[in-house]
Amino acid sequence: MSAPYLPSDFLWGAATSAYQIEGAHNADGKTDSVWDTFTRRRRKIRNRENGNIACDHYNRMPEDVALMQRLGLQAYRFSLAWTRILPHNTSALNAKGIDFYNRLIDRLLAAGIRPFMTLYHWDLPQYLEDQGGWTNRDIVGRFEEFVSVSAKAFGDRVKDFIVFNEPMIFLSLGYLLGIHAPGRRGFKSFFSSSHHVLLAQAAGAAVLRSEVAGAQVGTTISATAAYAATNTIPDRAAARRFDTFYNTFYLEPVLTGKYPTEHFPVLKKIERHIRPGDMEKIRYDFDFWGLNTYTRKRVKHSRFIPYIRWRELKNPVGAKETAMRWEIYPEGIYDLLKKYATYESIKKIYITENGAAFHDQLVAGRVADTYRIEYLKEYTAQVLRAKAEGVPVAGYFAWSLFDNFEWAEGYHARFGLIYVDYLTQRRYIKDSGYWYRDFIKSVWQQKAV
Ligand code: IFM
């Protein structure tokens, strides 16, 4: 492939989330989120690991921002831990929690790094889960309150907001299949939560727009490029159902005010949770859509699998894959960008997560992760290819800045540009981190010419 076209009006950043890196799970007034309680349950997390300490970012934040600066990041995406800010089932704010994010934001700005704040990256307060969590419609008002408090506290300096991170992932794994927090299962909890998340999303976005002057309000969905295993009608229909479920179920209602149920009747179950006026409330004209994508799936019709009637094929023999066994398929990100660009009302897209986990080895202070460099080179080239063809993609955030707590997978797989030695908490910039730094620098050099 020829040298990539490097546009100057493009942001290069990296992303993290609170529970995955902060640690300090009960420090300075913070209370439990569903992830604190879920990780205490038996047989839920590989090696019974948890985010109690994680990367200890809460205590090492200044050092971590200095590392971001060394990488030359132009933007940093992080999330707020709701229970640091509102630790109890009341409106009482926790000044120390707010102070932590204030210090982080101030350091980022002083370092010339643009903060992108995610309001919700899965760590629901346990006190709300005890009242039904996302299955209880009252949560919409509670979320609005949290967003409003955050907008008032941080909106004088933060202008870029992501309301939710990946509804499909936390709702399907946490509310349908029970393998992520809070461990609920079944269609009822999945569909009611999904509907309430979408109501909360639009309500939260409206709060941000009204309370933060100059806010750029977005939200992030997960997406996996889907390809029919063969060109037969049943396989094409199966790929379409997969695509609806994983890629458009939380997008289309926001754009059109309608759930995309016509090709996938099971999804009609969500309709029993809709009250008059809801679908109008769910619509929202976001300034941007965040897209998180890592791999692709090949999908085949299967009459044996209830409801969904598809199965995913194994990765092709010889295909490159990551430590998560996710196939490396760079064209997938291009195909997704082209697909989302066909929605007229999507004005701007950021790749808010993309990256690869491997079992990195630290040898004499160095991580020679050429495989990750290759992944990043190929995926970013496909993003830039889409941009060159007119897709309104405006930035790319590598997942992740650090190795971190990968939910049910614990610390097993490392996604970072920076290696974390969890015993000493020492950080080591991996070769991929240096590669990313040079890559970003080359964009700036082009800009200066
Ligand atoms: O670690 C997660 C992140 O929290 C959400 N998106 C996918 C990443 C890798 O699985």
Short mmCIF file of C-alpha atoms and ligand atoms in Angstrom, two decimals:
data_model
loop_
_atom_site.label_atom_id
_atom_site.label_comp_id
_atom_site.label_asym_id
_atom_site.label_seq_id
_atom_site.Cartn_x
_atom_site.Cartn_y
_atom_site.Cartn_z
CA MET A 1 0.00 0.00 0.00
CA SER A 2 1.30 3.48 -0.82
CA ALA A 3 2.14 6.05 1.87
CA PRO A 4 -1.05 7.10 3.62
CA TYR A 5 -2.68 10.39 2.88
CA LEU A 6 -2.52 12.27 6.19
CA PRO A 7 -5.13 14.96 6.48
CA SER A 8 -4.35 17.86 8.75
CA ASP A 9 -7.93 18.33 9.94
CA PHE A 10 -7.94 15.06 11.82
CA LEU A 11 -7.51 14.21 15.50
CA TRP A 12 -5.27 11.45 16.72
CA GLY A 13 -5.87 10.24 20.23
CA ALA A 14 -6.15 7.31 22.57
CA ALA A 15 -8.95 6.07 24.79
CA THR A 16 -9.53 4.49 28.20
CA SER A 17 -12.42 4.06 30.61
CA ALA A 18 -12.70 4.70 34.34
CA TYR A 19 -13.23 1.21 35.73
CA GLN A 20 -10.60 -0.29 33.46
CA ILE A 21 -7.76 1.96 34.60
CA GLU A 22 -8.50 4.10 37.65
CA GLY A 23 -8.34 1.60 40.51
CA ALA A 24 -8.88 3.40 43.86
CA HIS A 25 -12.23 1.66 43.91
CA ASN A 26 -13.19 2.88 47.37
CA ALA A 27 -10.96 5.95 47.74
CA ASP A 28 -12.06 9.46 48.65
CA GLY A 29 -15.72 8.66 49.04
CA LYS A 30 -16.26 6.54 45.94
CA THR A 31 -18.83 3.77 46.39
CA ASP A 32 -19.47 0.55 44.47
CA SER A 33 -20.51 0.39 40.87
CA VAL A 34 -22.02 -2.76 39.37
CA TRP A 35 -18.52 -3.73 38.26
CA ASP A 36 -17.19 -3.57 41.81
CA THR A 37 -19.92 -5.92 42.97
CA PHE A 38 -19.91 -8.16 39.90
CA THR A 39 -16.19 -8.83 40.14
CA ARG A 40 -16.72 -10.14 43.68
CA ARG A 41 -18.99 -12.88 42.36
CA ARG A 42 -17.50 -16.30 41.79
CA ARG A 43 -16.66 -17.59 38.33
CA LYS A 44 -17.50 -14.34 36.57
CA ILE A 45 -14.03 -13.00 35.79
CA ARG A 46 -10.97 -14.83 34.55
CA ASN A 47 -8.63 -15.48 37.50
CA ARG A 48 -11.11 -13.68 39.77
CA GLU A 49 -9.43 -10.38 38.88
CA ASN A 50 -11.01 -6.96 39.36
CA GLY A 51 -10.47 -3.24 38.86
CA ASN A 52 -9.71 -2.46 42.50
CA ILE A 53 -6.23 -1.27 41.59
CA ALA A 54 -6.12 -1.68 37.80
CA CYS A 55 -3.50 0.79 36.49
CA ASP A 56 -3.76 2.91 39.63
CA HIS A 57 -4.40 5.82 37.32
CA TYR A 58 -6.30 7.64 40.07
CA ASN A 59 -3.04 8.06 41.96
CA ARG A 60 -0.69 8.26 38.98
CA MET A 61 -2.66 10.59 36.77
CA PRO A 62 0.03 13.32 36.45
CA GLU A 63 2.60 10.74 35.30
CA ASP A 64 0.02 9.33 32.89
CA VAL A 65 -0.76 12.68 31.31
CA ALA A 66 2.98 13.23 30.91
CA LEU A 67 3.10 9.91 29.02
CA MET A 68 0.27 11.04 26.75
CA GLN A 69 2.29 14.15 26.05
CA ARG A 70 5.32 12.06 25.19
CA LEU A 71 3.19 10.17 22.69
CA GLY A 72 2.10 13.48 21.19
CA LEU A 73 -1.60 12.70 21.61
CA GLN A 74 -3.88 15.42 20.33
CA ALA A 75 -6.92 14.10 22.17
CA TYR A 76 -7.66 11.78 25.06
CA ARG A 77 -10.93 9.97 25.58
CA PHE A 78 -11.76 8.94 29.15
CA SER A 79 -14.92 8.21 31.13
CA LEU A 80 -16.33 9.40 34.42
CA ALA A 81 -16.96 7.02 37.30
CA TRP A 82 -20.52 7.97 38.30
CA THR A 83 -20.00 6.81 41.90
CA ARG A 84 -17.01 9.12 42.40
CA ILE A 85 -19.29 12.05 41.65
CA LEU A 86 -22.62 10.93 43.12
CA PRO A 87 -21.64 8.18 45.56
CA HIS A 88 -24.97 7.80 47.32
CA ASN A 89 -28.60 7.47 46.47
CA THR A 90 -29.01 11.22 46.97
CA SER A 91 -28.03 14.40 45.16
CA ALA A 92 -25.04 14.96 47.43
CA LEU A 93 -21.90 15.55 45.37
CA ASN A 94 -18.51 14.16 46.26
CA ALA A 95 -16.07 17.06 46.00
CA LYS A 96 -13.02 14.79 45.98
CA GLY A 97 -14.29 12.80 43.02
CA ILE A 98 -15.02 15.96 41.07
CA ASP A 99 -11.63 17.30 42.03
CA PHE A 100 -9.91 14.27 40.49
CA TYR A 101 -11.50 14.91 37.10
CA ASN A 102 -10.84 18.64 37.39
CA ARG A 103 -7.17 17.96 37.92
CA LEU A 104 -7.11 15.53 35.00
CA ILE A 105 -8.84 18.00 32.68
CA ASP A 106 -6.57 20.87 33.72
CA ARG A 107 -3.47 18.79 33.11
CA LEU A 108 -4.72 17.66 29.73
CA LEU A 109 -5.43 21.20 28.65
CA ALA A 110 -2.08 22.40 29.94
CA ALA A 111 -0.46 19.64 27.88
CA GLY A 112 -2.38 20.71 24.77
CA ILE A 113 -4.49 17.53 24.74
CA ARG A 114 -8.19 17.86 23.93
CA PRO A 115 -10.37 16.00 26.45
CA PHE A 116 -13.20 13.80 25.14
CA MET A 117 -15.40 12.86 28.06
CA THR A 118 -17.54 9.72 28.03
CA LEU A 119 -20.39 10.00 30.51
CA TYR A 120 -21.19 6.30 30.74
CA HIS A 121 -18.77 3.48 30.14
CA TRP A 122 -20.65 0.70 31.97
CA ASP A 123 -20.01 1.37 35.69
CA LEU A 124 -23.55 2.01 36.91
CA PRO A 125 -23.87 2.87 40.61
CA GLN A 126 -24.81 -0.24 42.57
CA TYR A 127 -27.43 1.80 44.46
CA LEU A 128 -29.25 2.31 41.15
CA GLU A 129 -28.87 -1.32 40.17
CA ASP A 130 -30.55 -2.16 43.50
CA GLN A 131 -33.56 -0.24 42.22
CA GLY A 132 -33.64 -2.14 38.93
CA GLY A 133 -30.81 -0.37 37.13
CA TRP A 134 -31.47 0.24 33.45
CA THR A 135 -34.61 -1.91 33.59
CA ASN A 136 -36.28 0.77 35.73
CA ARG A 137 -37.53 3.69 33.68
CA ASP A 138 -36.84 6.09 36.55
CA ILE A 139 -33.16 5.79 35.72
CA VAL A 140 -33.66 8.28 32.89
CA GLY A 141 -34.08 11.11 35.40
CA ARG A 142 -31.18 9.87 37.49
CA PHE A 143 -28.93 9.82 34.44
CA GLU A 144 -30.01 13.33 33.49
CA GLU A 145 -29.08 14.48 36.97
CA PHE A 146 -25.62 12.90 36.69
CA VAL A 147 -25.08 14.47 33.28
CA SER A 148 -26.22 17.85 34.50
CA VAL A 149 -23.87 17.76 37.50
CA SER A 150 -21.00 16.76 35.21
CA ALA A 151 -21.82 19.43 32.64
CA LYS A 152 -21.81 22.09 35.35
CA ALA A 153 -18.58 20.84 36.90
CA PHE A 154 -16.55 20.30 33.74
CA GLY A 155 -18.33 22.04 30.84
CA ASP A 156 -16.34 25.24 31.17
CA ARG A 157 -13.29 23.33 29.89
CA VAL A 158 -14.55 20.12 28.26
CA LYS A 159 -16.45 20.59 25.02
CA ASP A 160 -16.44 17.11 23.48
CA PHE A 161 -18.84 14.60 25.01
CA ILE A 162 -19.75 10.99 24.35
CA VAL A 163 -22.96 10.14 26.14
CA PHE A 164 -22.81 6.33 26.06
CA ASN A 165 -20.19 3.80 25.22
CA GLU A 166 -21.42 0.79 23.23
CA PRO A 167 -25.01 0.17 24.37
CA MET A 168 -25.08 -3.10 22.45
CA ILE A 169 -22.15 -4.54 24.34
CA PHE A 170 -23.10 -3.66 27.88
CA LEU A 171 -26.74 -4.45 27.27
CA SER A 172 -26.30 -7.76 25.48
CA LEU A 173 -23.55 -9.04 27.77
CA GLY A 174 -24.89 -7.53 30.99
CA TYR A 175 -28.67 -7.69 30.56
CA LEU A 176 -29.31 -10.51 28.08
CA LEU A 177 -26.54 -13.07 28.62
CA GLY A 178 -25.40 -12.31 32.16
CA ILE A 179 -21.68 -12.45 31.44
CA HIS A 180 -20.94 -8.81 32.23
CA ALA A 181 -22.18 -6.68 35.11
CA PRO A 182 -24.80 -6.64 36.45
CA GLY A 183 -25.25 -10.25 35.32
CA ARG A 184 -28.91 -10.07 34.34
CA ARG A 185 -30.36 -12.40 31.75
CA GLY A 186 -33.35 -12.55 29.45
CA PHE A 187 -35.24 -10.65 26.82
CA LYS A 188 -37.29 -8.65 29.29
CA SER A 189 -34.33 -7.08 31.01
CA PHE A 190 -32.47 -6.64 27.72
CA PHE A 191 -35.26 -4.91 25.85
CA SER A 192 -36.48 -2.74 28.71
CA SER A 193 -32.90 -1.61 29.47
CA SER A 194 -32.21 -0.94 25.80
CA HIS A 195 -35.21 1.31 25.52
CA HIS A 196 -34.38 3.18 28.71
CA VAL A 197 -30.76 3.66 27.65
CA LEU A 198 -31.92 5.29 24.44
CA LEU A 199 -34.30 7.56 26.33
CA ALA A 200 -31.51 8.47 28.76
CA GLN A 201 -29.11 9.05 25.89
CA ALA A 202 -31.25 11.70 24.22
CA ALA A 203 -32.16 13.29 27.55
CA GLY A 204 -28.49 13.41 28.60
CA ALA A 205 -27.45 14.83 25.24
CA ALA A 206 -30.05 17.59 25.51
CA VAL A 207 -28.75 18.49 28.97
CA LEU A 208 -25.19 18.77 27.64
CA ARG A 209 -26.25 20.95 24.77
CA SER A 210 -28.25 23.29 26.96
CA GLU A 211 -25.69 23.56 29.76
CA VAL A 212 -22.36 23.61 27.92
CA ALA A 213 -21.70 26.50 25.57
CA GLY A 214 -20.03 25.24 22.41
CA ALA A 215 -20.54 21.56 23.27
CA GLN A 216 -19.92 18.93 20.62
CA VAL A 217 -22.24 16.11 21.67
CA GLY A 218 -21.82 12.58 20.38
CA THR A 219 -22.42 9.02 21.40
CA THR A 220 -20.55 5.81 20.64
CA ILE A 221 -21.77 2.52 19.22
CA SER A 222 -19.91 -0.72 18.70
CA ALA A 223 -19.81 -2.06 15.17
CA THR A 224 -18.62 -5.26 13.54
CA ALA A 225 -18.50 -5.52 9.79
CA ALA A 226 -20.73 -8.44 8.79
CA TYR A 227 -20.35 -10.51 5.63
CA ALA A 228 -22.60 -13.31 4.44
CA ALA A 229 -20.77 -16.64 4.43
CA THR A 230 -22.08 -17.33 0.94
CA ASN A 231 -24.12 -15.40 -1.56
CA THR A 232 -27.25 -17.45 -0.88
CA ILE A 233 -30.46 -15.70 0.16
CA PRO A 234 -30.54 -17.31 3.66
CA ASP A 235 -26.93 -16.36 4.40
CA ARG A 236 -27.43 -12.83 3.16
CA ALA A 237 -30.52 -12.52 5.33
CA ALA A 238 -28.56 -13.88 8.30
CA ALA A 239 -25.81 -11.31 7.76
CA ARG A 240 -28.45 -8.63 7.55
CA ARG A 241 -29.98 -9.71 10.88
CA PHE A 242 -26.54 -9.72 12.46
CA ASP A 243 -25.87 -6.27 11.07
CA THR A 244 -29.20 -4.98 12.37
CA PHE A 245 -28.59 -6.38 15.82
CA TYR A 246 -24.96 -5.37 16.24
CA ASN A 247 -24.65 -2.30 14.06
CA THR A 248 -27.91 -0.41 13.72
CA PHE A 249 -30.25 -1.34 16.58
CA TYR A 250 -29.08 1.60 18.72
CA LEU A 251 -28.49 3.92 15.79
CA GLU A 252 -31.60 3.89 13.64
CA PRO A 253 -34.12 4.76 16.36
CA VAL A 254 -32.02 7.84 17.15
CA LEU A 255 -31.89 8.90 13.50
CA THR A 256 -35.38 7.89 12.43
CA GLY A 257 -37.52 7.42 15.54
CA LYS A 258 -38.11 3.76 14.67
CA TYR A 259 -36.55 0.48 15.76
CA PRO A 260 -35.23 -1.51 12.78
CA THR A 261 -37.41 -4.56 13.36
CA GLU A 262 -38.71 -5.31 9.88
CA HIS A 263 -36.04 -7.87 8.95
CA PHE A 264 -35.62 -9.25 12.44
CA PRO A 265 -38.95 -9.92 14.16
CA VAL A 266 -37.51 -10.88 17.60
CA LEU A 267 -36.56 -7.25 18.03
CA LYS A 268 -40.26 -6.37 18.03
CA LYS A 269 -40.24 -7.47 21.67
CA ILE A 270 -38.88 -4.04 22.48
CA GLU A 271 -42.18 -2.50 21.44
CA ARG A 272 -43.94 -3.51 24.65
CA HIS A 273 -41.67 -1.09 26.55
CA ILE A 274 -42.49 1.90 24.37
CA ARG A 275 -44.87 4.50 25.81
CA PRO A 276 -46.61 7.16 23.75
CA GLY A 277 -44.16 9.89 22.74
CA ASP A 278 -41.05 7.82 23.49
CA MET A 279 -39.86 7.39 19.94
CA GLU A 280 -39.87 11.14 19.40
CA LYS A 281 -37.88 11.55 22.62
CA ILE A 282 -35.25 9.03 21.50
CA ARG A 283 -34.47 10.96 18.32
CA TYR A 284 -31.47 13.18 18.64
CA ASP A 285 -29.38 15.11 16.17
CA PHE A 286 -25.88 14.27 17.42
CA ASP A 287 -22.94 16.40 16.35
CA PHE A 288 -20.98 13.20 15.83
CA TRP A 289 -21.21 9.45 16.12
CA GLY A 290 -18.41 7.48 17.75
CA LEU A 291 -17.62 4.12 16.24
CA ASN A 292 -15.73 1.36 18.04
CA THR A 293 -14.62 -1.48 15.85
CA TYR A 294 -12.04 -4.23 16.03
CA THR A 295 -12.81 -7.15 13.76
CA ARG A 296 -15.34 -8.60 11.33
CA LYS A 297 -17.68 -11.61 11.29
CA ARG A 298 -18.74 -13.99 8.58
CA VAL A 299 -22.28 -15.05 9.19
CA LYS A 300 -24.20 -18.13 8.11
CA HIS A 301 -27.88 -18.98 8.38
CA SER A 302 -28.63 -21.62 11.00
CA ARG A 303 -32.05 -23.01 11.70
CA PHE A 304 -30.83 -24.60 14.94
CA ILE A 305 -30.05 -21.42 16.79
CA PRO A 306 -33.23 -19.98 18.25
CA TYR A 307 -34.31 -16.39 17.65
CA ILE A 308 -31.27 -15.13 15.82
CA ARG A 309 -30.97 -18.05 13.34
CA TRP A 310 -27.37 -17.32 12.47
CA ARG A 311 -24.01 -18.64 13.44
CA GLU A 312 -20.65 -16.99 13.12
CA LEU A 313 -18.02 -18.84 11.12
CA LYS A 314 -14.62 -19.46 12.64
CA ASN A 315 -11.81 -17.23 11.43
CA PRO A 316 -10.54 -18.39 8.03
CA VAL A 317 -7.62 -20.78 8.19
CA GLY A 318 -4.41 -18.79 8.22
CA ALA A 319 -6.13 -15.52 9.08
CA LYS A 320 -4.25 -13.28 11.46
CA GLU A 321 -5.95 -12.87 14.82
CA THR A 322 -5.41 -11.09 18.12
CA ALA A 323 -5.22 -12.48 21.65
CA MET A 324 -9.01 -12.08 21.83
CA ARG A 325 -9.15 -14.40 18.79
CA TRP A 326 -10.61 -11.51 16.82
CA GLU A 327 -9.73 -11.74 13.18
CA ILE A 328 -7.55 -8.92 11.88
CA TYR A 329 -9.46 -7.61 8.89
CA PRO A 330 -8.59 -3.97 8.16
CA GLU A 331 -11.07 -3.57 5.27
CA GLY A 332 -13.83 -4.05 7.84
CA ILE A 333 -13.32 -0.59 9.28
CA TYR A 334 -13.45 0.91 5.78
CA ASP A 335 -16.64 -0.97 4.91
CA LEU A 336 -18.27 0.19 8.14
CA LEU A 337 -17.29 3.81 7.57
CA LYS A 338 -18.72 3.68 4.07
CA LYS A 339 -21.90 2.10 5.40
CA TYR A 340 -22.47 4.71 8.12
CA ALA A 341 -21.67 7.49 5.67
CA THR A 342 -24.81 6.51 3.75
CA TYR A 343 -26.98 7.85 6.59
CA GLU A 344 -27.53 11.45 5.59
CA SER A 345 -28.07 12.66 9.14
CA ILE A 346 -24.68 11.42 10.34
CA LYS A 347 -22.63 14.57 10.11
CA LYS A 348 -19.35 13.46 11.58
CA ILE A 349 -17.75 10.22 12.76
CA TYR A 350 -14.90 9.58 15.14
CA ILE A 351 -13.33 6.17 15.48
CA THR A 352 -13.54 6.26 19.26
CA GLU A 353 -11.87 2.85 19.71
CA ASN A 354 -9.77 0.58 17.57
CA GLY A 355 -6.81 -1.54 18.51
CA ALA A 356 -5.57 -5.03 19.24
CA ALA A 357 -4.79 -7.20 22.24
CA PHE A 358 -1.75 -9.43 22.29
CA HIS A 359 0.22 -11.32 24.93
CA ASP A 360 3.03 -8.79 24.94
CA GLN A 361 6.36 -9.59 26.53
CA LEU A 362 8.43 -7.04 28.36
CA VAL A 363 12.06 -7.85 27.66
CA ALA A 364 14.76 -5.67 29.16
CA GLY A 365 12.36 -2.76 29.44
CA ARG A 366 11.10 -3.00 25.89
CA VAL A 367 7.96 -4.38 24.23
CA ALA A 368 8.69 -5.12 20.58
CA ASP A 369 5.06 -5.37 19.42
CA THR A 370 5.55 -5.23 15.67
CA TYR A 371 2.25 -7.14 15.27
CA ARG A 372 0.37 -4.20 16.88
CA ILE A 373 2.20 -1.68 14.72
CA GLU A 374 1.13 -3.64 11.69
CA TYR A 375 -2.48 -3.69 12.93
CA LEU A 376 -2.51 0.06 13.57
CA LYS A 377 -0.85 0.86 10.25
CA GLU A 378 -3.36 -1.19 8.31
CA TYR A 379 -6.46 -0.02 10.15
CA THR A 380 -5.51 3.67 10.12
CA ALA A 381 -4.75 3.40 6.40
CA GLN A 382 -8.29 2.10 5.83
CA VAL A 383 -9.74 4.94 7.89
CA LEU A 384 -7.81 7.46 5.81
CA ARG A 385 -8.88 5.71 2.63
CA ALA A 386 -12.51 6.22 3.66
CA LYS A 387 -11.81 9.84 4.54
CA ALA A 388 -10.14 10.45 1.20
CA GLU A 389 -13.32 9.13 -0.44
CA GLY A 390 -15.44 11.68 1.39
CA VAL A 391 -16.56 9.85 4.55
CA PRO A 392 -16.84 12.52 7.27
CA VAL A 393 -14.48 10.78 9.66
CA ALA A 394 -12.68 13.33 11.81
CA GLY A 395 -10.49 11.44 14.24
CA TYR A 396 -9.12 8.16 15.51
CA PHE A 397 -8.64 7.02 19.11
CA ALA A 398 -6.46 3.99 19.68
CA TRP A 399 -7.74 1.49 22.21
CA SER A 400 -6.07 1.68 24.49
CA LEU A 401 -3.62 4.08 26.00
CA PHE A 402 -2.60 1.46 28.59
CA ASP A 403 -2.95 -2.22 29.15
CA ASN A 404 -5.96 -2.48 31.42
CA PHE A 405 -8.76 -4.53 32.95
CA GLU A 406 -10.54 -6.18 30.05
CA TRP A 407 -13.83 -6.91 31.86
CA ALA A 408 -14.64 -10.65 32.06
CA GLU A 409 -11.20 -11.38 30.57
CA GLY A 410 -9.37 -9.70 33.45
CA TYR A 411 -5.81 -8.63 32.72
CA HIS A 412 -5.10 -11.54 30.41
CA ALA A 413 -5.02 -9.64 27.13
CA ARG A 414 -3.07 -6.41 26.71
CA PHE A 415 -4.49 -3.70 24.49
CA GLY A 416 -2.18 -0.80 25.39
CA LEU A 417 0.24 1.42 23.54
CA ILE A 418 1.82 1.52 26.98
CA TYR A 419 2.70 -1.64 28.85
CA VAL A 420 1.73 -1.75 32.52
CA ASP A 421 3.67 -3.96 34.89
CA TYR A 422 0.84 -4.64 37.33
CA LEU A 423 3.19 -5.68 40.13
CA THR A 424 5.17 -2.45 40.20
CA GLN A 425 2.75 -0.20 38.26
CA ARG A 426 5.67 0.88 36.10
CA ARG A 427 4.71 1.97 32.63
CA TYR A 428 6.75 1.23 29.47
CA ILE A 429 5.94 2.78 26.13
CA LYS A 430 5.69 -0.10 23.69
CA ASP A 431 7.21 0.06 20.22
CA SER A 432 3.66 0.63 18.96
CA GLY A 433 3.44 3.71 21.21
CA TYR A 434 6.61 5.09 19.67
CA TRP A 435 5.30 4.24 16.23
CA TYR A 436 2.05 6.10 16.96
CA ARG A 437 4.02 9.10 18.25
CA ASP A 438 6.05 9.25 15.04
CA PHE A 439 2.97 8.76 12.92
CA ILE A 440 1.18 11.67 14.62
CA LYS A 441 4.32 13.77 14.32
CA SER A 442 4.52 13.12 10.60
CA VAL A 443 1.00 14.54 10.24
CA TRP A 444 2.07 17.72 12.00
CA GLN A 445 5.15 18.01 9.84
CA GLN A 446 2.97 17.77 6.74
CA LYS A 447 0.76 20.45 8.24
CA ALA A 448 3.66 22.78 8.80
CA VAL A 449 4.83 22.56 5.17
O1 IFM B 1 -12.07 -2.85 26.58
C1 IFM B 1 -13.18 -2.69 25.76
C2 IFM B 1 -13.83 -1.34 25.98
O2 IFM B 1 -14.17 -1.13 27.31
C3 IFM B 1 -15.07 -1.22 25.16
N1 IFM B 1 -14.80 -1.54 23.78
C4 IFM B 1 -14.08 -2.74 23.48
C5 IFM B 1 -12.80 -2.80 24.30
C6 IFM B 1 -12.04 -4.10 23.99
O3 IFM B 1 -12.84 -5.19 24.24
#
